[in-house]
Amino acid sequence: MRTTQFSILDRSRTREGHPTDTALRDTVELARHAERLGYHRFWVAEHHGVPGVAGSAPTVLAAAVASATTAIRVGTGGVMLPNHRPLVVAEQFGVLASLFPGRIDMGLGRSVGFTGGIRRALGTEKDAAEGFEAQLAELLGYFTGAQTAHPQVHARPAEGLTVPAFVLATGAGAQVAARAGLALVIGDFRAPERVLAAVEEYRAAFRPSALWPRPYVVISGTVAVAGTTAGARRLLVPEARAMAFARTHGVFPPLRPAADVEREVAGDGMSARERDGYAAALRGHVHGTPEQVAAELGALVERTAADEVLVTTSTYDRAALLESFERLAGLAGLAGRG
């Protein structure tokens, strides 16, 4: 693991009892902490109309993160192209790369809004993801000046700039990344065989590009490190409850304290379907003591030959989350910046 880059993706999860804007400020503070610990990148996400997520404008939030830090790479995990016009995305990243040269990453995904109402508000439909590859080519063309979708249209100040591009993939997205010659970001750790198969397909089909002369693989997922196995598992509890609630109620809620969730589980406040979803959401994550995580995560990195690990952990207890990232930095041998 000590030859692998480690990075963080924060989704600006809201927490029960805390104002929404606190989640955004927590993200910026976590980025500062990640920089001090020596993490390679810090990325933010895009979610629309979700009560449990404050991060709806990733390029705006990335600008705030980059302004609050000095050296760590900053980017998106990711901007969902079906929700945007490629010209606007190119302009946004052109501005970011001009303001923070050498520090900006462009992580791109193909997801659309998770409800019909959100999709209509965004001007997209369920099948909008099918046009992702064409949108991606147009976007990249604005940086090189070679796009042909709209002749004589130029993206300022993006044209001529080099911004590393990544494709967030599940299944077919790995092939898109390979054909475009871009880096691949793939998860999660709960399905290692699926991840391994997609990574192998990506490497086999990869076409070198000016951005990435060779395949570059980032595996992403939840990692929780604590002094005890039980302590690490408690870090997973708030997100697992939110996932179970979302699958049974159709609404992704703010995170609740682990102790409240555990009392609910011990009582009779959850349906059988919710309990099944909760148990499923707890399974398969990399968590435990430093020794346990080093062994499990090290084996996963070795199997996938990943170049980088992108940690996506969210929990209610911010102090425990920061401690987890500190422990992980120690395991990975990161060189902190003081």
Tab-separated table of C-alpha atoms in Angstrom:
chain	number	residue	atom	x	y	z
A	1	MET	CA	0.000	0.000	0.000
A	2	ARG	CA	2.913	2.341	0.573
A	3	THR	CA	3.521	2.675	-3.170
A	4	THR	CA	-0.151	3.520	-3.843
A	5	GLN	CA	-1.641	7.009	-3.845
A	6	PHE	CA	-4.466	7.663	-1.373
A	7	SER	CA	-7.189	10.269	-1.869
A	8	ILE	CA	-10.540	11.293	-0.386
A	9	LEU	CA	-13.987	11.891	-1.873
A	10	ASP	CA	-16.390	13.732	0.436
A	11	ARG	CA	-20.091	13.890	-0.433
A	12	SER	CA	-20.945	16.707	2.000
A	13	ARG	CA	-23.394	14.529	3.912
A	14	THR	CA	-25.840	16.429	6.047
A	15	ARG	CA	-26.308	15.397	9.681
A	16	GLU	CA	-29.413	15.305	11.804
A	17	GLY	CA	-29.500	18.315	14.108
A	18	HIS	CA	-27.024	20.348	12.061
A	19	PRO	CA	-27.796	23.067	9.469
A	20	THR	CA	-27.207	22.124	5.840
A	21	ASP	CA	-24.449	24.686	5.413
A	22	THR	CA	-22.465	22.903	8.137
A	23	ALA	CA	-21.983	19.975	5.769
A	24	LEU	CA	-20.300	22.232	3.213
A	25	ARG	CA	-18.061	23.823	5.835
A	26	ASP	CA	-17.201	20.341	7.114
A	27	THR	CA	-16.124	19.393	3.607
A	28	VAL	CA	-13.754	22.343	3.366
A	29	GLU	CA	-12.325	21.605	6.810
A	30	LEU	CA	-11.849	17.943	5.928
A	31	ALA	CA	-9.923	19.012	2.833
A	32	ARG	CA	-7.549	21.049	4.982
A	33	HIS	CA	-7.095	18.036	7.240
A	34	ALA	CA	-6.491	15.740	4.256
A	35	GLU	CA	-3.825	18.084	2.953
A	36	ARG	CA	-2.035	18.141	6.312
A	37	LEU	CA	-2.074	14.342	6.393
A	38	GLY	CA	-0.593	14.060	2.896
A	39	TYR	CA	-3.524	12.714	0.869
A	40	HIS	CA	-3.032	13.089	-2.890
A	41	ARG	CA	-6.456	14.391	-3.998
A	42	PHE	CA	-9.623	15.723	-2.448
A	43	TRP	CA	-12.776	15.402	-4.521
A	44	VAL	CA	-16.378	16.539	-4.096
A	45	ALA	CA	-19.566	15.060	-5.509
A	46	GLU	CA	-22.732	16.076	-7.365
A	47	HIS	CA	-26.201	15.214	-6.063
A	48	HIS	CA	-29.429	17.067	-6.835
A	49	GLY	CA	-32.524	17.308	-4.665
A	50	VAL	CA	-31.177	14.910	-2.014
A	51	PRO	CA	-31.991	15.850	1.626
A	52	GLY	CA	-28.921	14.007	2.883
A	53	VAL	CA	-26.354	15.642	0.593
A	54	ALA	CA	-25.440	19.336	0.461
A	55	GLY	CA	-22.990	19.014	-2.433
A	56	SER	CA	-25.110	19.949	-5.443
A	57	ALA	CA	-22.635	22.219	-7.282
A	58	PRO	CA	-19.279	20.406	-7.421
A	59	THR	CA	-17.265	22.959	-9.360
A	60	VAL	CA	-18.363	25.719	-6.977
A	61	LEU	CA	-17.454	23.605	-3.962
A	62	ALA	CA	-14.161	22.567	-5.588
A	63	ALA	CA	-13.272	26.250	-5.898
A	64	ALA	CA	-13.907	26.737	-2.182
A	65	VAL	CA	-11.768	23.710	-1.344
A	66	ALA	CA	-8.932	24.809	-3.608
A	67	SER	CA	-9.028	28.296	-2.068
A	68	ALA	CA	-8.751	26.822	1.429
A	69	THR	CA	-5.780	24.592	0.583
A	70	THR	CA	-2.424	25.100	-1.088
A	71	ALA	CA	-1.029	21.847	-2.468
A	72	ILE	CA	-3.522	18.968	-2.527
A	73	ARG	CA	-5.123	18.203	-5.891
A	74	VAL	CA	-8.812	19.160	-5.999
A	75	GLY	CA	-11.522	17.813	-8.250
A	76	THR	CA	-14.913	16.277	-8.755
A	77	GLY	CA	-16.131	12.782	-8.226
A	78	GLY	CA	-17.828	13.705	-10.336
A	79	VAL	CA	-19.602	16.148	-12.560
A	80	MET	CA	-22.463	14.192	-14.151
A	81	LEU	CA	-22.316	15.092	-17.826
A	82	PRO	CA	-25.936	14.181	-18.678
A	83	ASN	CA	-26.980	17.039	-16.374
A	84	HIS	CA	-24.868	19.679	-18.141
A	85	ARG	CA	-23.794	21.093	-21.481
A	86	PRO	CA	-20.183	20.114	-22.275
A	87	LEU	CA	-19.295	23.713	-23.185
A	88	VAL	CA	-20.323	24.951	-19.732
A	89	VAL	CA	-18.407	22.147	-18.002
A	90	ALA	CA	-15.301	22.985	-20.056
A	91	GLU	CA	-15.608	26.647	-19.145
A	92	GLN	CA	-16.008	25.848	-15.449
A	93	PHE	CA	-12.943	23.626	-15.346
A	94	GLY	CA	-11.042	26.091	-17.465
A	95	VAL	CA	-11.677	28.739	-14.835
A	96	LEU	CA	-10.682	26.378	-12.015
A	97	ALA	CA	-7.491	25.298	-13.787
A	98	SER	CA	-6.589	28.909	-14.512
A	99	LEU	CA	-7.082	29.962	-10.901
A	100	PHE	CA	-5.366	26.902	-9.417
A	101	PRO	CA	-2.856	25.725	-12.045
A	102	GLY	CA	-1.586	22.177	-11.718
A	103	ARG	CA	-4.086	21.232	-9.003
A	104	ILE	CA	-7.429	20.567	-10.702
A	105	ASP	CA	-8.869	17.159	-11.662
A	106	MET	CA	-11.953	16.594	-13.797
A	107	GLY	CA	-13.856	13.523	-12.620
A	108	LEU	CA	-16.848	12.817	-14.862
A	109	GLY	CA	-19.840	10.520	-14.485
A	110	ARG	CA	-22.875	9.416	-16.480
A	111	SER	CA	-25.573	9.291	-13.783
A	112	VAL	CA	-28.833	11.203	-14.055
A	113	GLY	CA	-31.171	12.485	-11.339
A	114	PHE	CA	-32.602	9.688	-9.195
A	115	THR	CA	-36.265	10.722	-9.493
A	116	GLY	CA	-38.406	11.726	-12.439
A	117	GLY	CA	-39.045	15.159	-10.983
A	118	ILE	CA	-35.346	15.901	-10.554
A	119	ARG	CA	-34.574	14.651	-14.053
A	120	ARG	CA	-37.245	16.902	-15.535
A	121	ALA	CA	-35.937	19.867	-13.544
A	122	LEU	CA	-32.455	19.165	-14.918
A	123	GLY	CA	-33.794	18.779	-18.447
A	124	THR	CA	-32.763	15.127	-18.746
A	125	GLU	CA	-34.408	11.736	-18.988
A	126	LYS	CA	-33.504	8.240	-17.804
A	127	ASP	CA	-31.823	7.403	-21.109
A	128	ALA	CA	-29.644	10.544	-21.079
A	129	ALA	CA	-26.665	8.468	-19.914
A	130	GLU	CA	-26.599	6.784	-23.325
A	131	GLY	CA	-25.131	9.951	-24.810
A	132	PHE	CA	-22.297	10.122	-22.298
A	133	GLU	CA	-19.536	9.040	-24.661
A	134	ALA	CA	-20.433	11.678	-27.243
A	135	GLN	CA	-20.687	14.337	-24.540
A	136	LEU	CA	-17.307	13.276	-23.206
A	137	ALA	CA	-15.678	13.580	-26.629
A	138	GLU	CA	-17.178	17.031	-27.095
A	139	LEU	CA	-15.990	18.151	-23.659
A	140	LEU	CA	-12.430	16.947	-24.206
A	141	GLY	CA	-12.458	18.573	-27.628
A	142	TYR	CA	-13.069	21.983	-26.068
A	143	PHE	CA	-9.740	21.680	-24.248
A	144	THR	CA	-7.809	20.660	-27.367
A	145	GLY	CA	-9.723	22.939	-29.737
A	146	ALA	CA	-10.651	19.905	-31.836
A	147	GLN	CA	-14.342	19.493	-31.020
A	148	THR	CA	-16.581	19.255	-34.086
A	149	ALA	CA	-20.063	19.148	-32.537
A	150	HIS	CA	-20.301	22.954	-32.725
A	151	PRO	CA	-17.905	24.382	-35.337
A	152	GLN	CA	-16.247	27.705	-34.532
A	153	VAL	CA	-17.273	27.457	-30.857
A	154	HIS	CA	-14.404	27.721	-28.388
A	155	ALA	CA	-14.341	27.249	-24.621
A	156	ARG	CA	-12.572	30.085	-22.846
A	157	PRO	CA	-10.331	29.818	-20.888
A	158	ALA	CA	-10.285	26.011	-21.215
A	159	GLU	CA	-8.846	25.735	-24.719
A	160	GLY	CA	-5.178	24.837	-24.569
A	161	LEU	CA	-5.229	23.820	-20.904
A	162	THR	CA	-4.438	20.301	-19.709
A	163	VAL	CA	-6.771	19.047	-16.990
A	164	PRO	CA	-6.493	15.349	-16.020
A	165	ALA	CA	-9.797	13.629	-16.760
A	166	PHE	CA	-11.258	10.583	-15.006
A	167	VAL	CA	-14.346	8.505	-15.782
A	168	LEU	CA	-16.443	7.285	-12.861
A	169	ALA	CA	-17.511	3.879	-14.039
A	170	THR	CA	-19.797	1.005	-13.299
A	171	GLY	CA	-19.878	-1.676	-15.971
A	172	ALA	CA	-19.968	-0.102	-19.440
A	173	GLY	CA	-18.292	3.069	-18.211
A	174	ALA	CA	-14.977	1.223	-17.984
A	175	GLN	CA	-15.057	0.653	-21.732
A	176	VAL	CA	-15.804	4.329	-22.335
A	177	ALA	CA	-12.792	5.298	-20.222
A	178	ALA	CA	-10.594	2.859	-22.139
A	179	ARG	CA	-11.681	4.096	-25.572
A	180	ALA	CA	-11.185	7.721	-24.555
A	181	GLY	CA	-7.782	7.046	-23.016
A	182	LEU	CA	-8.816	8.375	-19.604
A	183	ALA	CA	-8.229	7.274	-16.021
A	184	LEU	CA	-10.784	4.915	-14.496
A	185	VAL	CA	-12.434	5.367	-11.100
A	186	ILE	CA	-14.376	2.302	-10.025
A	187	GLY	CA	-15.944	0.908	-6.837
A	188	ASP	CA	-17.147	-0.327	-4.565
A	189	PHE	CA	-15.212	-2.660	-2.285
A	190	ARG	CA	-18.315	-4.782	-1.625
A	191	ALA	CA	-18.089	-6.318	-5.103
A	192	PRO	CA	-14.390	-7.065	-5.659
A	193	GLU	CA	-14.946	-9.627	-8.424
A	194	ARG	CA	-16.992	-7.174	-10.471
A	195	VAL	CA	-14.408	-4.453	-9.925
A	196	LEU	CA	-11.569	-6.776	-10.921
A	197	ALA	CA	-13.360	-7.842	-14.115
A	198	ALA	CA	-14.022	-4.222	-15.132
A	199	VAL	CA	-10.419	-3.226	-14.411
A	200	GLU	CA	-9.102	-6.073	-16.552
A	201	GLU	CA	-11.401	-5.085	-19.426
A	202	TYR	CA	-10.315	-1.457	-19.100
A	203	ARG	CA	-6.619	-2.277	-19.231
A	204	ALA	CA	-7.059	-4.625	-22.185
A	205	ALA	CA	-9.018	-2.054	-24.224
A	206	PHE	CA	-7.101	1.081	-23.206
A	207	ARG	CA	-6.051	3.458	-25.980
A	208	PRO	CA	-3.269	5.874	-24.949
A	209	SER	CA	-4.145	9.568	-25.068
A	210	ALA	CA	-2.399	12.876	-24.521
A	211	LEU	CA	-3.904	12.959	-21.013
A	212	TRP	CA	-3.058	9.396	-19.992
A	213	PRO	CA	-0.340	7.514	-21.911
A	214	ARG	CA	-1.075	4.346	-19.919
A	215	PRO	CA	-4.059	2.952	-17.981
A	216	TYR	CA	-4.600	4.517	-14.566
A	217	VAL	CA	-6.905	2.758	-12.111
A	218	VAL	CA	-8.482	4.302	-9.021
A	219	ILE	CA	-10.492	1.956	-6.818
A	220	SER	CA	-13.003	3.663	-4.537
A	221	GLY	CA	-15.003	2.674	-1.502
A	222	THR	CA	-15.539	2.941	2.227
A	223	VAL	CA	-12.592	2.463	4.578
A	224	ALA	CA	-13.066	2.826	8.354
A	225	VAL	CA	-10.167	2.474	10.780
A	226	ALA	CA	-10.457	2.571	14.565
A	227	GLY	CA	-8.796	1.179	17.672
A	228	THR	CA	-11.217	-1.754	17.730
A	229	THR	CA	-13.237	-3.657	15.148
A	230	ALA	CA	-16.448	-2.618	16.905
A	231	GLY	CA	-15.388	1.031	16.808
A	232	ALA	CA	-14.724	0.858	13.078
A	233	ARG	CA	-18.080	-0.836	12.487
A	234	ARG	CA	-19.860	1.975	14.343
A	235	LEU	CA	-18.470	4.404	11.783
A	236	LEU	CA	-20.432	2.497	9.126
A	237	VAL	CA	-23.751	2.496	11.002
A	238	PRO	CA	-25.125	5.986	10.111
A	239	GLU	CA	-24.585	5.553	6.363
A	240	ALA	CA	-25.953	2.010	6.421
A	241	ARG	CA	-29.148	3.247	8.083
A	242	ALA	CA	-29.488	6.035	5.523
A	243	MET	CA	-29.081	3.543	2.673
A	244	ALA	CA	-31.707	1.223	4.137
A	245	PHE	CA	-34.110	4.127	4.628
A	246	ALA	CA	-33.572	5.328	1.057
A	247	ARG	CA	-34.315	1.925	-0.398
A	248	THR	CA	-37.563	1.566	1.526
A	249	HIS	CA	-38.812	5.182	1.518
A	250	GLY	CA	-37.302	6.631	-1.660
A	251	VAL	CA	-35.634	9.483	0.237
A	252	PHE	CA	-31.950	9.614	1.186
A	253	PRO	CA	-31.949	11.214	4.665
A	254	PRO	CA	-29.391	13.091	6.780
A	255	LEU	CA	-27.060	10.943	8.866
A	256	ARG	CA	-28.138	10.067	12.393
A	257	PRO	CA	-25.831	9.333	15.366
A	258	ALA	CA	-24.703	5.703	15.529
A	259	ALA	CA	-26.080	5.309	19.056
A	260	ASP	CA	-29.571	6.372	17.910
A	261	VAL	CA	-29.460	3.921	15.025
A	262	GLU	CA	-28.298	1.088	17.266
A	263	ARG	CA	-31.182	1.744	19.671
A	264	GLU	CA	-33.592	1.681	16.741
A	265	VAL	CA	-32.136	-1.607	15.514
A	266	ALA	CA	-32.355	-3.100	18.999
A	267	GLY	CA	-35.996	-2.058	19.294
A	268	ASP	CA	-38.939	-2.560	16.974
A	269	GLY	CA	-38.763	0.673	14.955
A	270	MET	CA	-37.609	-0.951	11.703
A	271	SER	CA	-39.540	-3.124	9.301
A	272	ALA	CA	-38.159	-6.495	8.210
A	273	ARG	CA	-37.310	-5.025	4.823
A	274	GLU	CA	-35.456	-2.130	6.439
A	275	ARG	CA	-33.519	-4.520	8.681
A	276	ASP	CA	-32.476	-6.570	5.682
A	277	GLY	CA	-31.371	-3.436	3.851
A	278	TYR	CA	-29.472	-2.215	6.880
A	279	ALA	CA	-27.619	-5.505	7.290
A	280	ALA	CA	-26.766	-5.564	3.598
A	281	ALA	CA	-25.478	-1.981	3.706
A	282	LEU	CA	-23.084	-2.886	6.521
A	283	ARG	CA	-21.482	-5.770	4.637
A	284	GLY	CA	-18.369	-5.736	2.505
A	285	HIS	CA	-16.693	-2.481	3.516
A	286	VAL	CA	-13.037	-2.372	4.506
A	287	HIS	CA	-13.070	-1.684	8.231
A	288	GLY	CA	-11.373	-2.706	11.430
A	289	THR	CA	-8.221	-2.105	13.423
A	290	PRO	CA	-5.141	-0.753	11.633
A	291	GLU	CA	-3.783	-4.289	11.291
A	292	GLN	CA	-7.049	-5.631	9.865
A	293	VAL	CA	-7.433	-2.779	7.380
A	294	ALA	CA	-3.804	-3.020	6.266
A	295	ALA	CA	-4.264	-6.702	5.456
A	296	GLU	CA	-7.642	-6.403	3.728
A	297	LEU	CA	-6.992	-3.226	1.794
A	298	GLY	CA	-3.479	-4.337	0.902
A	299	ALA	CA	-4.857	-7.544	-0.619
A	300	LEU	CA	-7.427	-5.579	-2.622
A	301	VAL	CA	-4.796	-3.187	-3.958
A	302	GLU	CA	-2.588	-6.122	-4.899
A	303	ARG	CA	-5.401	-7.965	-6.714
A	304	THR	CA	-6.432	-4.943	-8.759
A	305	ALA	CA	-2.923	-3.471	-9.125
A	306	ALA	CA	-4.636	-0.142	-8.456
A	307	ASP	CA	-2.626	3.022	-8.862
A	308	GLU	CA	-4.741	4.861	-6.314
A	309	VAL	CA	-7.353	4.366	-3.603
A	310	LEU	CA	-10.185	6.910	-3.302
A	311	VAL	CA	-11.786	6.699	0.135
A	312	THR	CA	-15.467	7.649	0.262
A	313	THR	CA	-16.318	7.160	3.952
A	314	SER	CA	-19.138	9.205	5.488
A	315	THR	CA	-20.338	9.089	9.098
A	316	TYR	CA	-22.079	11.234	11.706
A	317	ASP	CA	-19.180	11.554	14.150
A	318	ARG	CA	-16.750	13.966	12.494
A	319	ALA	CA	-14.040	13.515	15.119
A	320	ALA	CA	-14.103	9.744	14.640
A	321	LEU	CA	-14.022	10.236	10.863
A	322	LEU	CA	-10.946	12.455	11.096
A	323	GLU	CA	-9.271	9.911	13.362
A	324	SER	CA	-10.022	7.177	10.823
A	325	PHE	CA	-8.364	9.185	8.054
A	326	GLU	CA	-5.386	9.841	10.327
A	327	ARG	CA	-4.974	6.135	11.038
A	328	LEU	CA	-5.292	5.312	7.349
A	329	ALA	CA	-2.665	7.908	6.464
A	330	GLY	CA	-0.320	6.196	8.896
A	331	LEU	CA	-0.979	2.787	7.332
A	332	ALA	CA	-0.374	4.163	3.850
A	333	GLY	CA	2.831	5.902	4.877
A	334	LEU	CA	1.615	9.290	3.707
A	335	ALA	CA	4.041	12.155	4.129
A	336	GLY	CA	2.079	14.769	6.054
A	337	ARG	CA	2.566	18.453	5.352
A	338	GLY	CA	2.524	19.525	8.985
